[in-house]
Amino acid sequence: MDGYPKGNAVGAPVDPMIPRPFRITKVKSEVPGVFSWHLVPVDGGGFAYRPGQFNMLYLFGVGEVAISISGDCRDGEKIVHTIRIAGSVTKAMSSLSVGDVIGVRGPFGRPWPVEPIYGSDLVFVTGTIGLAPLRPLIYEVLHQRDKFGRVIICYGSRGTDDILYEDELHLWRGRFDTNVHVTVHSAPSGYRGRIGSVAAAVRAAHIEGGDTQAFVCRSEVMTKPAVDALHERGVSSERIWVTLERNMKCGIGLCGHCQFGPTFMCRDGPVYRFDEIEHLFEIREL
Amino acid sequence: MRASIGDKVIFTHAELDRLIALLWGDGIPVVGPKVADGAVVYEPLGGIGEMPWGWSDESGPGHYRLVAGEDGALFGYSLGAQGWKRHLYPPRQNLFRAERAGRGFRILRSVGDDASPPMAFLGVRACELTAIGVLDRVFSQEGFEEPGYRSRRGKVIIIAVECARAVGTCFCASAGGGPAVDGRFDIKLNEIVEDGGHVFLAVAGSDTGAALLSRLSVVPASDAQIIIAAAQPVEAARQQSRRMDAEAPGILERSLESPHWDDVAGRCLTCGNCTMVCPTCFCTTVEDVTDLSGNHAERWRLWDSCFTIDYSHIAGGALRQKASSRYRQWLTHKLSTWHRQFGMSGCVGCGRCIAWCPVGIDITREIESLRKAGGSDGTD
């Protein structure tokens, strides 16, 4: 993968430890416990990033959390973050409204590959909030749709009321050039969609392994079944890209918290090509 | 006498006192060894009268004692309980202060504008100098240098003192951290106490060091004195009974699922002492605080340890719940993955983690055990 960046790719800020004020211009409730923000820099400057990168979001006096960027990186106006309420900081963030100002440090991390995978078929494998870090890549692929082969999205949620970005999934499903498979774990009687695991949806999708690149964002325990299903469909580990999660405090490989084997996930990840980490993946509590 | 870089000169212990005074007079605080709470610590130092004159130390697994030295040396001890890291990368650092402004905030001060004063470190041992070299690498990464560290480090004058003896926990000779001082110093000293004489053989390693030596009363070193000084690190290496296996990086790579980690975890208290005394451990966390009005906030960077449960916390809980996982992280990072990250070992062989472990866990022995438990590459 020549030309694929090894670490923080673009826009490394001048002082990466100092939050830059951004104003919330839109708050959108997505699914229960999940909301999105549109953010605009207060200083009027720009903000360049690549799909798959993340920011550290700071709430004045409360704390900071690492959140992937989930908007369109060609959108010069705003950045979009989708946040799940998981702890005290995200809980406090959920009470903010349009006009409030938060701090942003970033962008950090190794992005998804785009140019190096021109010409391939693509399959996206994700579930629940895992669609958020993949959405910028999906947008980018759709911007350059003629550069890619088939595009398949396999998405799973727990029920029918927690399907993230449901409107967009419908939109993408309606396109003649994308295949969208949505599966749920449980559904009310009469539900006519697919019920079952994401891995089962991958097995059922028409993936031709030879020149397919796969992008996986699942919890760490659910990543392996997804990878196994991809292997079964003939997608080898060198063509599978995963994004992972660790505790992050700095974003620049300095605080040590996000180490995964020899890597600093904030800098060498969060996107990995699966064969880079396959030997570490099933070691417990690494 | 004017001293140039590389000249070997001699001055008396009284001149060392003058050197300390000269530095303070130049507005450069001198940090050096003192005795406090039964241990040698590196703190601001007014003169040689405050130094551990006549003190020596002994050290073993879970054991450290100051004892009376035999020869009245100023540097008769081996190492301070904590290294110089706390002066270069303090345990608590303010990253920024901010105040509420409308519906947002305004940054009042950032770590970048911290104008830290210059310092002179007196009594830096070879392993400690190697450790500073490791920190230089850690804090200077592609595209980013840690501004606080760079600011402090750039103004430090280093006066190194070569070891003439080793204590029980020393293993720098096999870890590659010493005992010979061979670079990165402004002045290198060898303390020579014999026949009632008490002098220092000094070599300048930089223009700053040469200029300082030129302000002292010095004479050229004799051949006999040069031979005595050269023999000191050789003797310090000879006295070392502990040895770090050169194959440690590979042994650890092959030991990620070794049953031996459970054995260590049966002894390890996960107190984090080893990470706190380690001269290269650099992990930190951040703490956000506000005043009672809620209108002023600060962020502090604090030393952290991979032995805390919080260290690996993500939504859903800590990733490294078991003591065995946390011990594995510390040892594997220090001795193995560090090479992949920084092109060098994270261990310099100072042995502090052995001495200050309350249950006396010895990392050189743990590597031996891991090798025996299956971490060997099969060639032996």
XYZ file of C-alpha atoms in Angstrom:
666
model
C 0.000 0.000 0.000
C 2.394 2.669 -1.175
C 1.243 6.155 -0.455
C -0.920 5.030 2.431
C -0.116 7.241 5.399
C 1.467 5.649 8.449
C 0.334 8.131 11.071
C -1.565 11.364 11.570
C -2.163 12.278 7.981
C -3.338 15.805 7.648
C -3.989 19.003 9.476
C -1.895 18.280 12.591
C -2.647 21.320 14.750
C 0.084 23.735 15.867
C -0.314 23.008 19.567
C -2.144 19.706 19.620
C -2.851 19.886 23.352
C -4.905 23.102 23.219
C -8.638 22.863 22.375
C -9.916 25.155 19.643
C -13.405 26.611 20.191
C -16.152 25.347 17.859
C -19.793 26.464 17.949
C -22.629 23.966 17.812
C -24.847 24.940 14.871
C -27.140 21.934 14.925
C -28.101 19.217 17.391
C -29.798 16.149 16.028
C -31.194 13.305 18.058
C -30.304 10.141 16.155
C -31.446 7.057 18.066
C -32.046 6.637 21.815
C -28.874 7.745 23.662
C -27.147 8.997 20.510
C -26.986 12.530 19.130
C -25.078 14.404 16.431
C -23.552 17.863 16.387
C -22.702 20.150 13.533
C -19.658 22.196 14.575
C -18.201 25.375 13.076
C -14.865 26.923 14.141
C -15.436 30.103 16.179
C -12.231 31.614 14.735
C -13.656 31.343 11.209
C -10.782 29.167 9.969
C -11.063 25.850 8.213
C -10.700 22.289 9.375
C -9.221 19.636 7.083
C -9.405 15.936 7.861
C -9.576 12.543 6.189
C -12.253 9.840 6.583
C -11.572 7.699 9.652
C -9.831 10.358 11.741
C -11.083 11.459 15.146
C -11.159 14.531 17.384
C -10.833 15.070 21.105
C -13.950 16.990 22.133
C -13.684 19.157 25.241
C -16.540 20.416 27.361
C -15.370 23.410 29.384
C -14.529 22.370 32.925
C -15.979 18.874 32.530
C -13.601 16.824 30.424
C -12.630 15.455 27.074
C -13.576 12.440 24.948
C -12.256 10.893 21.743
C -14.981 10.859 19.061
C -14.646 9.866 15.426
C -15.596 12.400 12.767
C -18.712 11.238 10.955
C -19.435 13.947 8.410
C -18.357 14.558 4.829
C -14.722 15.654 4.637
C -15.528 17.676 1.482
C -17.940 19.787 3.505
C -15.914 22.944 4.054
C -18.569 24.505 6.285
C -18.850 22.221 9.278
C -17.674 19.050 10.949
C -20.116 16.433 12.198
C -19.754 14.251 15.270
C -22.131 11.517 16.365
C -21.893 10.865 20.093
C -23.263 8.045 22.224
C -23.970 8.870 25.848
C -21.546 6.561 27.649
C -20.054 8.450 30.607
C -20.107 11.706 32.538
C -18.605 13.849 29.758
C -20.864 12.610 26.968
C -23.842 12.837 29.344
C -23.051 16.495 30.038
C -22.508 17.076 26.309
C -25.982 15.740 25.577
C -27.519 18.727 27.373
C -25.847 21.348 25.147
C -27.798 23.185 22.499
C -27.282 25.251 19.353
C -25.015 28.237 20.050
C -22.985 26.565 22.785
C -19.234 26.357 22.257
C -17.082 23.297 22.829
C -13.359 22.632 22.325
C -11.882 20.508 19.553
C -8.397 19.025 19.357
C -7.546 17.185 16.193
C -7.817 15.704 13.702
C -5.867 12.696 14.931
C -5.165 9.207 13.710
C -4.534 7.225 10.595
C -7.440 7.483 8.156
C -9.173 4.904 5.998
C -7.406 4.359 2.668
C -9.130 5.934 -0.338
C -6.797 6.376 -3.317
C -4.939 3.071 -2.757
C -8.184 1.095 -3.168
C -9.382 2.625 -6.436
C -10.835 -0.031 -8.696
C -11.832 -2.478 -5.964
C -15.225 -3.726 -4.867
C -15.993 -2.400 -1.393
C -17.875 -3.913 1.505
C -18.677 -2.035 4.708
C -19.385 -4.152 7.773
C -20.719 -2.433 10.849
C -23.453 -2.181 13.416
C -25.222 0.257 15.764
C -23.031 3.371 16.275
C -20.167 1.801 14.309
C -21.579 3.392 11.177
C -20.431 6.812 12.452
C -16.661 6.380 11.773
C -17.439 4.705 8.417
C -19.843 7.324 7.101
C -17.101 9.771 5.964
C -15.592 6.974 3.866
C -18.986 6.046 2.414
C -19.520 9.715 1.483
C -16.087 9.866 -0.113
C -16.684 6.673 -2.077
C -20.017 8.012 -3.339
C -18.288 11.295 -4.353
C -15.935 9.248 -6.499
C -18.365 6.459 -7.294
C -16.907 5.726 -10.747
C -13.517 4.933 -9.186
C -14.841 1.827 -7.456
C -16.498 -1.479 -8.305
C -19.452 -2.758 -6.378
C -20.361 -1.120 -3.051
C -21.996 -3.258 -0.372
C -23.028 -2.041 3.065
C -23.830 -4.636 5.748
C -25.299 -2.961 8.805
C -26.776 -4.482 11.945
C -28.611 -3.055 14.917
C -30.148 -4.511 18.039
C -33.728 -3.622 17.226
C -35.655 -1.614 14.693
C -35.534 1.635 16.692
C -31.740 1.956 16.956
C -30.775 1.938 13.290
C -28.297 4.815 13.018
C -28.643 7.187 10.052
C -31.713 5.205 8.979
C -32.778 7.848 6.455
C -29.419 7.670 4.740
C -29.412 3.874 4.729
C -32.731 4.087 2.875
C -31.259 6.649 0.519
C -28.186 4.534 -0.223
C -30.378 1.469 -0.604
C -32.419 3.315 -3.201
C -29.349 3.907 -5.372
C -28.757 1.506 -8.216
C -25.037 1.499 -7.518
C -25.030 0.389 -3.846
C -26.267 -2.730 -2.076
C -27.437 -2.154 1.471
C -28.172 -5.057 3.790
C -29.703 -4.055 7.122
C -30.147 -6.748 9.722
C -31.579 -6.531 13.246
C -31.209 -8.840 16.212
C -34.819 -8.641 17.271
C -37.880 -7.138 15.649
C -41.593 -6.869 16.283
C -43.730 -9.519 14.615
C -44.514 -8.604 11.056
C -41.060 -7.059 10.453
C -40.159 -7.918 6.891
C -36.448 -7.144 7.000
C -33.527 -9.419 7.739
C -33.123 -10.729 11.286
C -29.782 -12.107 12.460
C -26.146 -11.202 12.923
C -24.028 -8.889 10.790
C -21.711 -11.824 10.097
C -24.678 -13.735 8.649
C -25.508 -10.733 6.466
C -21.914 -10.737 5.200
C -22.185 -14.429 4.361
C -25.412 -13.787 2.473
C -24.089 -10.800 0.514
C -22.726 -11.303 -2.972
C -19.094 -10.642 -2.213
C -16.548 -11.777 -4.722
C -13.415 -12.080 -2.640
C -10.766 -11.548 -5.302
C -10.640 -7.769 -5.476
C -12.801 -6.719 -2.551
C -11.651 -4.320 0.160
C -13.600 -4.599 3.421
C -14.071 -1.946 6.119
C -15.108 -3.112 9.557
C -16.199 -1.099 12.574
C -17.576 -3.317 15.296
C -16.857 -3.777 18.995
C -13.630 -5.709 19.528
C -15.421 -8.980 20.355
C -17.727 -8.671 17.337
C -14.903 -7.832 14.936
C -13.621 -11.397 14.803
C -16.918 -12.975 13.615
C -17.130 -10.249 10.954
C -13.561 -10.950 9.824
C -14.231 -14.700 9.822
C -17.252 -14.172 7.573
C -15.160 -12.030 5.220
C -12.449 -14.676 5.100
C -15.119 -17.213 4.166
C -16.173 -14.954 1.313
C -12.592 -14.895 0.084
C -11.548 -11.484 1.410
C -8.046 -11.908 2.826
C -6.689 -10.074 5.871
C -4.590 -7.725 3.703
C -7.855 -6.416 2.247
C -9.689 -5.981 5.529
C -9.517 -2.662 7.366
C -10.717 -2.328 10.933
C -11.027 0.612 13.308
C -10.512 -0.037 17.024
C -11.013 1.709 20.334
C -8.741 2.396 23.322
C -8.574 4.929 26.108
C -7.117 8.138 24.652
C -5.905 11.183 26.544
C -3.588 13.046 24.185
C -4.119 11.984 20.564
C -0.432 12.237 19.644
C 1.152 9.049 21.005
C 2.414 10.742 24.149
C 0.208 9.646 27.039
C 0.628 5.910 26.472
C -2.978 4.935 27.203
C -4.014 3.726 23.768
C -1.206 1.222 23.254
C -2.168 -1.912 21.367
C 0.872 -4.120 21.039
C 3.672 -1.892 19.729
C 1.243 0.633 18.273
C -0.213 3.834 19.645
C -3.789 3.585 18.467
C -4.243 7.367 18.339
C -1.398 7.695 15.850
C -0.797 4.275 14.238
C -4.546 3.564 14.336
C -7.432 3.725 14.926
C -7.586 2.265 11.395
C -5.480 -0.855 10.928
C -5.091 -3.224 8.040
C -6.129 -6.461 9.685
C -3.001 -8.428 8.813
C -0.948 -5.846 10.762
C -2.642 -6.806 14.010
C -4.068 -10.258 13.364
C -1.442 -11.898 15.607
C -2.460 -9.665 18.522
C -6.156 -9.668 17.990
C -7.324 -12.581 20.074
C -4.919 -12.127 22.991
C -7.060 -11.343 25.994
C -6.682 -8.002 27.794
C -3.834 -6.882 25.572
C 43.923 27.454 33.192
C 41.695 27.435 30.149
C 39.974 24.115 29.579
C 38.876 22.964 26.139
C 36.473 20.197 25.195
C 38.072 16.848 25.916
C 40.860 18.165 28.214
C 41.249 16.123 31.387
C 41.675 18.472 34.317
C 41.724 18.149 38.092
C 40.042 20.339 40.686
C 39.477 19.955 44.418
C 36.185 19.341 46.161
C 36.291 22.949 47.334
C 36.217 24.008 43.667
C 33.091 21.898 43.185
C 31.487 24.063 45.844
C 32.602 27.105 43.852
C 31.157 25.628 40.651
C 27.772 25.305 42.362
C 27.994 28.913 43.564
C 29.059 30.132 40.106
C 26.034 28.492 38.498
C 23.637 29.989 41.031
C 25.384 33.320 40.486
C 24.666 32.989 36.779
C 20.983 32.535 37.613
C 21.077 28.794 37.015
C 19.572 26.743 39.860
C 21.652 23.658 40.633
C 19.783 20.409 41.258
C 21.804 17.685 42.891
C 21.920 14.905 45.471
C 20.781 15.474 49.046
C 19.708 13.188 51.855
C 16.014 13.393 52.753
C 13.785 10.866 54.493
C 16.535 8.266 54.536
C 17.153 8.363 50.801
C 19.189 10.309 48.270
C 16.981 12.729 46.351
C 17.760 15.220 43.581
C 16.727 18.668 44.778
C 17.953 22.267 44.524
C 21.396 22.329 46.075
C 23.211 25.317 47.643
C 26.659 23.764 48.085
C 28.592 20.615 48.795
C 27.726 20.873 52.494
C 24.194 19.768 51.612
C 25.359 16.736 49.654
C 25.383 13.104 50.882
C 28.963 13.522 52.048
C 30.184 10.203 53.471
C 26.982 8.358 52.639
C 26.790 5.212 50.633
C 23.817 3.013 49.787
C 22.888 -0.628 49.499
C 20.113 -1.957 47.378
C 18.399 -5.275 46.644
C 14.940 -6.538 45.660
C 12.503 -4.511 47.780
C 15.446 -3.091 49.709
C 17.224 0.291 49.872
C 19.298 1.667 52.752
C 21.683 4.532 53.205
C 24.798 3.371 55.027
C 28.002 5.065 56.141
C 30.490 5.156 53.284
C 34.124 4.246 53.801
C 35.977 7.064 52.129
C 34.103 10.308 52.719
C 33.138 10.708 49.063
C 30.459 13.163 47.911
C 29.191 10.705 45.294
C 29.692 7.501 47.285
C 26.024 6.511 46.802
C 24.895 4.940 43.546
C 21.554 6.501 42.577
C 18.871 8.794 43.867
C 15.560 7.143 44.685
C 13.986 8.968 41.769
C 15.703 10.054 38.601
C 15.832 13.419 36.840
C 12.576 12.855 34.986
C 10.601 14.811 37.577
C 12.667 17.915 36.787
C 12.351 17.516 33.006
C 8.745 16.317 32.885
C 7.177 17.192 36.259
C 4.583 14.894 37.831
C 1.976 17.699 37.609
C 1.987 20.062 34.659
C -0.595 22.627 33.766
C -1.666 22.230 30.135
C -3.953 25.230 30.049
C -6.187 27.503 32.038
C -9.463 28.691 30.593
C -12.306 30.931 31.610
C -15.927 30.921 30.643
C -16.683 33.406 27.861
C -20.280 33.741 26.753
C -21.471 30.264 25.873
C -17.960 28.991 25.441
C -14.503 29.497 26.859
C -11.262 31.345 26.300
C -7.803 29.803 26.729
C -5.681 31.953 29.035
C -2.400 30.149 29.004
C -0.934 27.147 27.306
C 1.998 24.867 27.985
C 3.788 26.389 25.018
C 4.209 29.743 26.754
C 5.734 28.224 29.858
C 9.134 29.900 30.088
C 10.925 27.422 32.314
C 14.157 28.515 34.003
C 17.483 26.939 33.124
C 18.807 24.247 35.465
C 22.070 22.474 36.116
C 21.910 18.793 37.014
C 24.827 17.780 39.223
C 25.611 14.089 39.669
C 23.909 12.501 36.656
C 24.917 8.833 36.391
C 25.513 7.036 33.099
C 22.217 5.119 33.268
C 20.394 8.360 34.011
C 22.018 10.085 31.080
C 20.955 7.195 28.861
C 17.438 7.552 30.289
C 17.418 11.257 29.419
C 18.405 10.212 25.890
C 15.397 7.867 25.839
C 13.094 10.690 26.966
C 14.603 12.979 24.310
C 13.480 10.413 21.743
C 10.042 9.848 23.287
C 9.207 13.540 23.457
C 10.540 14.393 20.031
C 8.403 12.642 17.472
C 7.897 13.070 13.784
C 6.166 16.382 13.353
C 5.769 17.129 17.040
C 8.016 17.977 19.967
C 6.535 18.151 23.450
C 6.964 21.884 24.137
C 7.329 21.750 27.935
C 9.959 19.024 27.827
C 11.831 20.672 24.981
C 11.868 23.984 26.809
C 13.277 22.483 30.018
C 15.631 20.046 28.373
C 17.116 22.646 26.065
C 18.325 24.720 29.012
C 19.742 21.958 31.194
C 23.456 21.856 31.936
C 24.470 18.288 32.693
C 27.313 17.528 35.079
C 27.669 13.766 35.000
C 29.525 11.682 37.542
C 30.834 8.297 36.556
C 30.119 5.384 38.905
C 33.030 3.776 40.736
C 30.881 1.023 42.242
C 27.587 -0.780 41.698
C 24.850 -1.783 44.110
C 22.938 -5.045 44.129
C 20.185 -3.882 41.793
C 22.446 -2.383 39.099
C 22.462 -4.042 35.687
C 23.331 -1.152 33.357
C 26.294 -3.021 31.849
C 24.009 -5.657 30.300
C 21.111 -3.259 29.595
C 23.393 -0.869 27.713
C 22.793 2.117 29.999
C 26.296 2.405 31.475
C 28.356 2.473 33.586
C 30.702 4.539 31.365
C 29.489 8.068 30.597
C 30.062 8.576 26.900
C 28.196 11.573 25.651
C 25.405 14.089 26.154
C 27.193 15.765 29.107
C 28.507 19.277 29.527
C 30.982 18.163 32.177
C 31.890 14.638 33.200
C 33.409 14.049 36.624
C 35.259 11.182 38.243
C 35.591 11.520 41.996
C 38.986 10.410 43.298
C 39.399 9.994 47.046
C 42.693 8.514 48.178
C 45.638 9.112 50.464
C 43.763 11.921 52.162
C 43.238 13.716 48.838
C 39.773 14.473 47.478
C 39.710 15.698 43.899
C 37.655 15.485 40.720
C 38.896 14.610 37.296
C 36.787 16.682 34.924
C 36.234 16.618 31.167
C 34.178 19.159 29.275
C 31.817 17.737 26.664
C 30.498 21.057 25.369
C 31.471 24.703 25.043
C 29.263 25.466 28.036
C 31.134 22.865 30.076
C 34.530 24.120 28.913
C 33.626 27.708 29.796
C 32.555 26.647 33.276
C 35.725 24.647 33.892
C 37.812 27.596 32.708
C 36.382 29.673 35.543
C 37.608 27.159 38.151
C 41.058 26.594 39.496
C 42.144 23.487 37.628
C 45.380 21.687 36.798
C 46.036 19.056 34.121
C 45.318 15.505 35.264
C 48.279 13.201 35.826
C 48.596 9.866 34.040
C 47.974 8.101 37.347
C 44.751 10.045 37.893
C 43.587 9.310 34.347
C 44.182 5.593 34.927
C 42.258 5.667 38.223
C 39.314 7.431 36.571
C 39.251 5.047 33.624
C 39.207 2.064 35.965
C 36.121 3.286 37.858
C 33.390 2.309 35.383
C 35.211 -0.946 34.655
C 35.022 -1.809 38.343
C 31.366 -0.703 38.503
C 30.555 -3.070 35.640
C 32.518 -5.920 37.249
C 30.513 -5.611 40.469
C 27.164 -6.157 38.713
C 25.672 -9.562 39.436
C 22.317 -8.997 37.719
C 22.080 -9.270 33.967
C 19.376 -8.324 31.485
C 18.954 -10.934 28.770
C 19.797 -9.363 25.410
C 17.027 -11.502 23.890
C 14.358 -9.875 26.094
C 12.477 -8.214 23.168
C 12.002 -11.534 21.378
C 11.293 -13.484 24.564
C 8.483 -11.062 25.388
C 7.069 -11.140 21.856
C 6.747 -14.897 22.229
C 5.381 -14.709 25.775
C 2.149 -12.751 25.338
C 0.157 -15.789 26.408
C 2.712 -17.269 28.799
C 1.332 -18.871 31.985
C 4.165 -17.106 33.817
C 2.209 -13.827 33.894
C -0.168 -15.398 36.397
C 2.822 -16.324 38.524
C 4.041 -12.690 38.600
C 0.497 -11.502 39.254
C 0.464 -13.693 42.367
C 3.207 -11.458 43.772
C 2.607 -8.076 42.099
C 0.528 -5.636 44.171
C -0.113 -3.431 41.079
C 1.018 -0.463 43.205
C 2.776 1.195 40.270
C 5.977 1.975 42.230
C 8.102 0.568 39.405
C 6.556 2.971 36.913
C 6.952 5.929 39.257
C 10.688 5.358 39.887
C 11.447 4.297 36.310
C 13.520 7.032 34.644
C 11.859 6.469 31.255
C 8.183 5.744 32.010
C 6.338 8.615 30.374
C 2.625 7.804 30.594
C 0.338 10.558 31.769
C -3.324 11.220 32.264
C -5.195 14.507 32.321
C -7.400 16.014 34.990
C -9.922 18.757 34.328
C -10.767 20.920 37.326
C -12.914 23.983 37.932
C -13.243 26.460 40.748
C -16.448 26.743 42.778
C -17.878 29.436 40.501
C -17.553 27.125 37.525
C -16.134 30.024 35.538
C -12.488 28.992 35.646
C -11.181 25.665 34.467
C -7.747 24.112 34.305
C -6.340 21.023 32.720
C -3.460 19.263 34.407
C -1.283 16.520 33.047
C -0.335 14.001 35.736
C 2.050 11.081 35.690
C 0.028 7.924 35.270
C 0.805 4.245 35.594
C -0.229 1.325 33.422
C -0.925 -0.499 36.690
C -4.048 1.535 37.469
C -7.438 0.166 36.437
C -8.404 3.540 34.955
C -5.453 3.447 32.576
C -7.196 1.109 30.113
C -10.744 2.314 30.717
C -13.055 2.545 27.728
C -16.840 2.700 27.593
C -17.870 -0.608 29.104
C -14.990 -0.984 31.561
C -11.238 -1.468 31.858
C -9.576 -3.569 29.180
C -6.826 -4.832 31.482
C -8.756 -6.110 34.472
C -6.250 -8.677 35.645
C -2.970 -7.887 37.383
C -1.274 -10.299 34.980
C -2.411 -8.201 31.982
C -1.181 -4.993 33.559
C 2.189 -6.477 34.520
C 2.521 -7.877 30.998
C 1.813 -4.409 29.566
C 4.524 -2.777 31.720
C 7.253 -5.333 31.088
C 6.444 -5.905 27.420
C 6.336 -2.185 26.710
C 9.514 -1.412 28.621
C 11.657 -4.164 27.152
C 10.066 -5.129 23.833
C 7.520 -2.903 22.101
C 9.584 0.162 23.082
C 12.113 -0.942 20.450
C 9.402 -0.898 17.790
C 8.145 2.495 18.931
C 11.398 4.346 19.522
C 14.178 2.177 18.098
C 15.705 1.556 21.524
C 14.997 -0.171 24.821
C 12.948 1.556 27.497
C 15.214 0.026 30.147
C 18.633 1.453 31.036
C 19.437 -0.989 33.849
C 19.218 1.415 36.797
C 17.441 -1.249 38.857
C 15.136 1.179 40.671
C 12.065 -0.904 39.818
C 13.690 -3.836 41.635
C 14.697 -1.851 44.713
C 11.419 0.032 45.105
C 9.094 -2.892 44.396
C 7.537 -3.610 47.802
C 7.604 -7.334 47.083
C 10.977 -7.326 45.346
C 9.968 -8.388 41.837
C 13.132 -8.432 39.752
C 12.597 -7.812 36.037
C 15.846 -9.578 35.110
C 14.598 -12.722 36.876
C 11.137 -12.458 35.298
C 12.726 -12.412 31.848
C 14.730 -15.508 32.818
C 11.517 -17.215 33.958
C 9.672 -16.237 30.778
C 12.490 -17.648 28.695
C 12.263 -20.929 30.609
C 8.453 -20.933 30.392
C 8.604 -21.050 26.623
C 9.712 -17.611 25.478
C 12.983 -19.035 24.183
C 13.355 -18.996 20.404
C 14.530 -22.604 20.509
C 18.176 -21.895 19.712
C 19.319 -22.697 23.239
